[in-house]
C-alpha positions as a LaTeX table, in Angstrom:
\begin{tabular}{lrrr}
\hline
Residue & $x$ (\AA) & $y$ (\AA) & $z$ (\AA) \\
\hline
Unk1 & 0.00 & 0.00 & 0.00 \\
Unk2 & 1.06 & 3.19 & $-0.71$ \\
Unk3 & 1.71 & 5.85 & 1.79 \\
Unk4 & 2.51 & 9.72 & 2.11 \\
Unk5 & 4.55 & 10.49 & 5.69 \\
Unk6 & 3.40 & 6.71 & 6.93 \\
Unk7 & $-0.24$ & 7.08 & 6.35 \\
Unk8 & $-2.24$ & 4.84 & 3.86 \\
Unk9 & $-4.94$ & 7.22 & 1.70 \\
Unk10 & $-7.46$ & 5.16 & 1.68 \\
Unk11 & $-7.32$ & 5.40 & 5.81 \\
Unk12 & $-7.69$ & 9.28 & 5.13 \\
Unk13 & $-10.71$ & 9.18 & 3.01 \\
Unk14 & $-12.73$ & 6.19 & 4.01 \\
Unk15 & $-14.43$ & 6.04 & 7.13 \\
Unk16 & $-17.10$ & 3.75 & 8.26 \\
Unk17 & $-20.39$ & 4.64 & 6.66 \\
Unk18 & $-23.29$ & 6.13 & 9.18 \\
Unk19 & $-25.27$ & 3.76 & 10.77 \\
Unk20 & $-28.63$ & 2.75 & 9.56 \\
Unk21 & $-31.44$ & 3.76 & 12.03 \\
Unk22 & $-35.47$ & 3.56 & 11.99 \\
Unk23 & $-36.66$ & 6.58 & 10.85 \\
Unk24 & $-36.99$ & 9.41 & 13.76 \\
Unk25 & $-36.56$ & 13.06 & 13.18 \\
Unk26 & $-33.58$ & 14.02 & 15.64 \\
Unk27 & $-33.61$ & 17.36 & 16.15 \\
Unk28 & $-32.40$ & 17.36 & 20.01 \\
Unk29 & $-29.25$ & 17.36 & 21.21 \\
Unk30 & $-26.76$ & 13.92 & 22.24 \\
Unk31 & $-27.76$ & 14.41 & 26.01 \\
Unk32 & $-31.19$ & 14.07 & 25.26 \\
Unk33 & $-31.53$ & 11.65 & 23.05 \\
Unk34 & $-29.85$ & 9.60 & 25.02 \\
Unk35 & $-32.13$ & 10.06 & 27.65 \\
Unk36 & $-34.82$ & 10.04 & 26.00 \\
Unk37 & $-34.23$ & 6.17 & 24.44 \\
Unk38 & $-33.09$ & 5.57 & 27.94 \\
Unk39 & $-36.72$ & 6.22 & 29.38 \\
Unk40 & $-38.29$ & 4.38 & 26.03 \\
Unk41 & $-36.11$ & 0.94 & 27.33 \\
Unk42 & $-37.42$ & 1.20 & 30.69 \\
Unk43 & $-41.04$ & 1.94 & 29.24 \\
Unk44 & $-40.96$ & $-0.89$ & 26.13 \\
Unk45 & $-38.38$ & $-3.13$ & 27.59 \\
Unk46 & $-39.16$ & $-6.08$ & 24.91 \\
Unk47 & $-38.92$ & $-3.61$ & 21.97 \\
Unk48 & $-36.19$ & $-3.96$ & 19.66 \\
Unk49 & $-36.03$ & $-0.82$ & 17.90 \\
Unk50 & $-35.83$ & 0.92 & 20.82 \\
Unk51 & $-32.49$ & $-0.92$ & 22.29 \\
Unk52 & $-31.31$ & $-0.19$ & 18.69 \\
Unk53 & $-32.08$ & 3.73 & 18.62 \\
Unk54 & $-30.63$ & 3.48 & 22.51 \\
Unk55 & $-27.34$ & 1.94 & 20.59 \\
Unk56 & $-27.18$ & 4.61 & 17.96 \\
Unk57 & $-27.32$ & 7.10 & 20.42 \\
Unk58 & $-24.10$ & 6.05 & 22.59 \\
Unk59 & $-22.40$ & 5.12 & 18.92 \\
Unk60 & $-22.86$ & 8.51 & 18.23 \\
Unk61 & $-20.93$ & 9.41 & 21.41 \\
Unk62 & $-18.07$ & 6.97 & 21.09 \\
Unk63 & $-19.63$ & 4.88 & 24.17 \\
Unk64 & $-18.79$ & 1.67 & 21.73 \\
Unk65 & $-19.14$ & $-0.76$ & 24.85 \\
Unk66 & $-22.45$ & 0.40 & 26.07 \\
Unk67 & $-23.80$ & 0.94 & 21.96 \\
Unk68 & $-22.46$ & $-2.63$ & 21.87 \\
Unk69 & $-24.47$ & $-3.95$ & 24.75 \\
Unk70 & $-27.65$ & $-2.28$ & 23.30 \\
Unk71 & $-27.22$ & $-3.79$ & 19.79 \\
Unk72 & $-26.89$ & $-7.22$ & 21.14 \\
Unk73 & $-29.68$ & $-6.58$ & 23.53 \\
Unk74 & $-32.10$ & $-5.61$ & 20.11 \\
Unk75 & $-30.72$ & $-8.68$ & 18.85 \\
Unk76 & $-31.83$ & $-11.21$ & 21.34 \\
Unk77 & $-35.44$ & $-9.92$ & 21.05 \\
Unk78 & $-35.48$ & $-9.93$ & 17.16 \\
Unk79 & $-32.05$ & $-11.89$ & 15.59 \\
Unk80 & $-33.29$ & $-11.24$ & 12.23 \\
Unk81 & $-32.94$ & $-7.63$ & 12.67 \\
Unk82 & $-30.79$ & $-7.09$ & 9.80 \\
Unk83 & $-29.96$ & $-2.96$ & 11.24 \\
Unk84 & $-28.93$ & $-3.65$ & 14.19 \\
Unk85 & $-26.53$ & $-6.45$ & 13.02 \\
Unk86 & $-25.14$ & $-3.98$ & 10.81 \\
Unk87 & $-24.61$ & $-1.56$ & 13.25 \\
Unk88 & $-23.15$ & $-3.92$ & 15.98 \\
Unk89 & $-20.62$ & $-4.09$ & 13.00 \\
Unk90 & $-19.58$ & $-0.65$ & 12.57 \\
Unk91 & $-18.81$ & $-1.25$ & 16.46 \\
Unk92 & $-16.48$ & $-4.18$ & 16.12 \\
Unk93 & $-15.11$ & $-2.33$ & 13.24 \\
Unk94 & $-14.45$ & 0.51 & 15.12 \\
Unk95 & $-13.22$ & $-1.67$ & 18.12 \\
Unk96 & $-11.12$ & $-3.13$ & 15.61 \\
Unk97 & $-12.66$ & $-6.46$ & 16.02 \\
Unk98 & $-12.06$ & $-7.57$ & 12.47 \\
Unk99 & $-13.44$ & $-11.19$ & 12.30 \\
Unk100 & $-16.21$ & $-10.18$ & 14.43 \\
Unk101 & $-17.45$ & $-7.23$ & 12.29 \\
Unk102 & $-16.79$ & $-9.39$ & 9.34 \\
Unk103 & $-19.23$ & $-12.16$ & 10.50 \\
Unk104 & $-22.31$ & $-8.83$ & 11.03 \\
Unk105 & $-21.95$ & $-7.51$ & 8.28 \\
Unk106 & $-22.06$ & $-10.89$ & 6.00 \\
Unk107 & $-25.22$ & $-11.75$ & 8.57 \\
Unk108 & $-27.13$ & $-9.00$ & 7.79 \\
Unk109 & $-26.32$ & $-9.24$ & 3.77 \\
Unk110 & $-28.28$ & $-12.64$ & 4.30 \\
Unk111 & $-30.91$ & $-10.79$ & 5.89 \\
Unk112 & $-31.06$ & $-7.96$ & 3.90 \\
Unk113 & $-29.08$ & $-8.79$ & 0.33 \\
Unk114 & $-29.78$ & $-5.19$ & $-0.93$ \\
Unk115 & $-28.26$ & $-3.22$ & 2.20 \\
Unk116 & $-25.53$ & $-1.60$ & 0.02 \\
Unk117 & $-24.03$ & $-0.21$ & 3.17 \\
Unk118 & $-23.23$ & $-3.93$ & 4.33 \\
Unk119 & $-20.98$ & $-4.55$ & 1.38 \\
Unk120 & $-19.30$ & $-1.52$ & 1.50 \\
Unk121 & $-18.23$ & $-2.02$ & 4.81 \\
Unk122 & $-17.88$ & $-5.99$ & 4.83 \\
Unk123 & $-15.10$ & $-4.80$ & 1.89 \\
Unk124 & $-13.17$ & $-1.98$ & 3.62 \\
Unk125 & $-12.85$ & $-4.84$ & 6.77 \\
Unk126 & $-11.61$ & $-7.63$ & 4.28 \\
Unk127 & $-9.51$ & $-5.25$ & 2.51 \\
Unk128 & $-7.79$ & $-3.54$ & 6.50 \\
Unk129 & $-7.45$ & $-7.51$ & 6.94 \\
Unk130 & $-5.40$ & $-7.79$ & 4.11 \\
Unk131 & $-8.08$ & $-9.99$ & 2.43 \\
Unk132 & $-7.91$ & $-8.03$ & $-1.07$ \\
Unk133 & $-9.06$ & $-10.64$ & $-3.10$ \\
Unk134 & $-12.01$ & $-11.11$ & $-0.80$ \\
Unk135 & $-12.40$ & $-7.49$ & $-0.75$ \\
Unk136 & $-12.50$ & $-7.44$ & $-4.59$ \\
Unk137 & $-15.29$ & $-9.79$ & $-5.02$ \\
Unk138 & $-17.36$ & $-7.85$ & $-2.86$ \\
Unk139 & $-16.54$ & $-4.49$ & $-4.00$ \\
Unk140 & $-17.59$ & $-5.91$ & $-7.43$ \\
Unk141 & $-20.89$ & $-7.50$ & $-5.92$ \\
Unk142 & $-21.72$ & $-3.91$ & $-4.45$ \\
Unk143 & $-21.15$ & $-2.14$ & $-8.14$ \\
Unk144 & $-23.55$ & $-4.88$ & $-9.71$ \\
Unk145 & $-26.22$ & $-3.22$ & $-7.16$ \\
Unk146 & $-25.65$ & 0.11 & $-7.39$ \\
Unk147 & $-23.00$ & 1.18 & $-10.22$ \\
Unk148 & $-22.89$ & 4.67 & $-8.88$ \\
Unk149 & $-22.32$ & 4.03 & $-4.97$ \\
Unk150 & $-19.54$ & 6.66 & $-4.28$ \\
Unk151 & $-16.07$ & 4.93 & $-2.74$ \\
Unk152 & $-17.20$ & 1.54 & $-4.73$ \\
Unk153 & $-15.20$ & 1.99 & $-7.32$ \\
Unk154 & $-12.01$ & 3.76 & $-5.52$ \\
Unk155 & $-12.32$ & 0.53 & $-2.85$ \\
Unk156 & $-12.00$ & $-1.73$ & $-5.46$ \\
Unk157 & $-9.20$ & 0.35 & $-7.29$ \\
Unk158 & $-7.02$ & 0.23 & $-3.92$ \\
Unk159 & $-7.60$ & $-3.61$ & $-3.74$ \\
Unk160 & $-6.17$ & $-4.02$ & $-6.85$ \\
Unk161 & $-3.27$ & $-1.83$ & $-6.56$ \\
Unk162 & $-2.31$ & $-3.56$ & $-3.22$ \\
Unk163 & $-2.47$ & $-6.89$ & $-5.21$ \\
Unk164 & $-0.47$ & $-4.63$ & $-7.99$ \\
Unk165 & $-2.70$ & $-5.03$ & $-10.40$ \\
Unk166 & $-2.07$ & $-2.21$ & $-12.33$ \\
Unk167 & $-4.20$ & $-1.66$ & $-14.67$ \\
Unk168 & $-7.51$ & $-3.00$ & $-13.34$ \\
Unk169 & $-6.64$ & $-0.34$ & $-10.36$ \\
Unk170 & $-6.56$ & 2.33 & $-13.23$ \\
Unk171 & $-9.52$ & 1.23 & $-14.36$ \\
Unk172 & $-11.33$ & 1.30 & $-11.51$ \\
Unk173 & $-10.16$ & 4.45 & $-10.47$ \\
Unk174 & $-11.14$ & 6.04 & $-13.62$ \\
Unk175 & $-14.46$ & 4.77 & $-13.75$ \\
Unk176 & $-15.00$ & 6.18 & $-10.07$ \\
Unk177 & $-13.78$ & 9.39 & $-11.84$ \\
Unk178 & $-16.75$ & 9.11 & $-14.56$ \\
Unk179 & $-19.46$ & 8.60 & $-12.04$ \\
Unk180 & $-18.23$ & 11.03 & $-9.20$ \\
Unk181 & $-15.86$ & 13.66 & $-11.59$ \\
Unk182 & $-14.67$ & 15.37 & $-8.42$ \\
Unk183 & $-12.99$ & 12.40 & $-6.16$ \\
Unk184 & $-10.03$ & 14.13 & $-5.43$ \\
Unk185 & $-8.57$ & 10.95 & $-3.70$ \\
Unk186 & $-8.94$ & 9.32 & $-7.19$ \\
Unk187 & $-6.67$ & 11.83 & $-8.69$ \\
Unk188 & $-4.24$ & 10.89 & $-6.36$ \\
Unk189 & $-4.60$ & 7.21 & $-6.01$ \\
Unk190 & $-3.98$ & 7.39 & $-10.13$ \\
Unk191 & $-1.14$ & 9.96 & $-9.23$ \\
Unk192 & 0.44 & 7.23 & $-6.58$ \\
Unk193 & $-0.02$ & 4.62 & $-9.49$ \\
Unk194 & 1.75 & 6.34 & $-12.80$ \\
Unk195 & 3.86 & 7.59 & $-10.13$ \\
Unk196 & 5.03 & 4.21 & $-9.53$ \\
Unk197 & 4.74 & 3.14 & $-13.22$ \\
Unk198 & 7.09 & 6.22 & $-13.71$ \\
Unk199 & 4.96 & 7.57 & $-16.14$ \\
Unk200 & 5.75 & 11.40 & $-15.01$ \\
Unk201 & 3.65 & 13.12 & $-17.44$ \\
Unk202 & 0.18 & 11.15 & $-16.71$ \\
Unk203 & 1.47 & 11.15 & $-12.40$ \\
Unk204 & 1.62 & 14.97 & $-12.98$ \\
Unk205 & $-1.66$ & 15.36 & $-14.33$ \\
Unk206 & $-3.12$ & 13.23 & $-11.38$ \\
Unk207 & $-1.62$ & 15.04 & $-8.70$ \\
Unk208 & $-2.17$ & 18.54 & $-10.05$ \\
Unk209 & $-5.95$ & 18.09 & $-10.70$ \\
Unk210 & $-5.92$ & 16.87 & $-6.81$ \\
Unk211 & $-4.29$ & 20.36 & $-5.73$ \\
Unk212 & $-7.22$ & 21.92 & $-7.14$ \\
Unk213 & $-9.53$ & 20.40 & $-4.21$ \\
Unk214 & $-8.46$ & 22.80 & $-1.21$ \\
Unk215 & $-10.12$ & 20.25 & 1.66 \\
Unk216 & $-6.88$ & 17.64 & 0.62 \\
Unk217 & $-5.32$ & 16.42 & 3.10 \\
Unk218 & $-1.57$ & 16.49 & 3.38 \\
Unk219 & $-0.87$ & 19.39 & 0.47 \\
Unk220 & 2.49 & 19.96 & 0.91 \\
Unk221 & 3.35 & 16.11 & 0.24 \\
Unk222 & 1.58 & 16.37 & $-2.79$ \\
Unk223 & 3.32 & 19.17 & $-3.71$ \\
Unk224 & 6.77 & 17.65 & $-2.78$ \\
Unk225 & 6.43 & 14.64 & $-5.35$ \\
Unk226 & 4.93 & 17.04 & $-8.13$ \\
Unk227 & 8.40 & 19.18 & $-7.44$ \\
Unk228 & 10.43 & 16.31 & $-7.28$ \\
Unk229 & 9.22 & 14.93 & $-10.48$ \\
Unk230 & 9.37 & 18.17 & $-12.40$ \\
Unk231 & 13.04 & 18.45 & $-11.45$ \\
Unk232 & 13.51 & 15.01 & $-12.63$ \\
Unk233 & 12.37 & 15.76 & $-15.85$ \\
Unk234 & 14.89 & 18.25 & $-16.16$ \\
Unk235 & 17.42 & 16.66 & $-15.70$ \\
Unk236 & 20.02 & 16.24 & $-18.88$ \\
Unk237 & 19.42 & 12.61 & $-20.88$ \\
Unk238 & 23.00 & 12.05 & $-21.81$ \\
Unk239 & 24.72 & 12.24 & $-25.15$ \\
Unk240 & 23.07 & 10.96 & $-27.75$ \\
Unk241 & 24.88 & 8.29 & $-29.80$ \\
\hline
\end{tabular}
């Protein structure tokens, strides 16, 4: 994988996906939400969806062991609810239980086989395991759902170029390009790529169109390997013969 001052790109631009929650206008503040699906457990104890709103409410606070606790509590009254598997998830994930967010996510794809946030997630976890071929296959089942799912594309473009697979990394990164034209991080994922092909005009390109983005991250690194390229390039051949 490539990285700029130790730090892998994709880390920098994907993060887990929002969890999925039954509908309810929020329009209070942390404190009181949380309170509020407090009192709804101790009024509706043997309701699922509220242990899972009660869990979305500490995830949103970074309380991971208590959101955890609520999730599996939602799940013991209703194991087929496909949400709150998901969500319990994005919890290991963030815990950085691997195998265990691994196993939710692929649990609530059999429950739910059209929850395009499952896949996306169930990929990024393969692919932080180091399971890029397994992270390919679902990346690719994800685009057969929805073609257009921003990240799809780029996730399955970094799989490939950690298996360095070239040019189905290209590929992939240029068709993220054609559905979502102004994914900086493609730019410089294709950038990192010629870069390493030492193909300095196309690595240019890449990383220039990136510096147009102002909210990219790490600017002056970017800036560093367009420099150092440029003064490569003029740099004397040698005689000709």
């Amino acid at each position: 994988m490539t990285k700029i001052n130790g730090v892998d790109w994709f880390v920098l631009f994907l993060i887990i996906l929002p969890l999925s929650i039954s509908t309810f206008q929020r329009n209070s503040l942390w404190n009181s939400e949380l309170e509020l699906w407090k009192d709804c457990v101790k009024k509706s104890p043997q309701k699922e969806r509220v242990y899972h709103n009660l869990g979305f409410a500490y995830y949103e606070r970074g309380q991971w062991e208590e959101a955890q606790e609520a999730f599996e509590k939602a799940l013991r009254l209703n194991p087929f609810y496909s949400l709150s598997r998901y969500n319990l998830g994005l919890v290991f994930h963030q815990k950085g239980f691997m195998e265990e967010a691994i196993d939710c996510y692929q649990k609530a794809i059999a429950f739910n086989p059209n929850h395009l946030d499952s896949f996306y997630n169930l990929g990024l976890a393969l692919y932080q395991k180091g399971n890029f071929r397994e992270a390919i296959k679902v990346y690719k089942k994800l685009i057969d759902l929805a073609p257009y799912y921003k990240n799809a594309h780029l996730s399955l473009g970094k799989a490939h170029k950690a298996l360095k697979q070239w040019e189905e990394a290209i590929s992939a990164f240029d068709q993220e390009l054609k559905t979502h034209p102004d994914h900086l991080f493609a730019y410089v994922e294709l950038g990192l790529i010629y870069e390493e092909l030492r193909d300095a005009p196309k690595a240019l390109s890449n990383f220039k169109r990136a510096l147009r983005y102002p909210e990219l991250p790490n600017t002056e690194e970017i800036k560093k390997k367009i420099s150092l390229i440029e003064i490569a390039q003029r740099q004397p051949r040698g005689k000709a013969d």
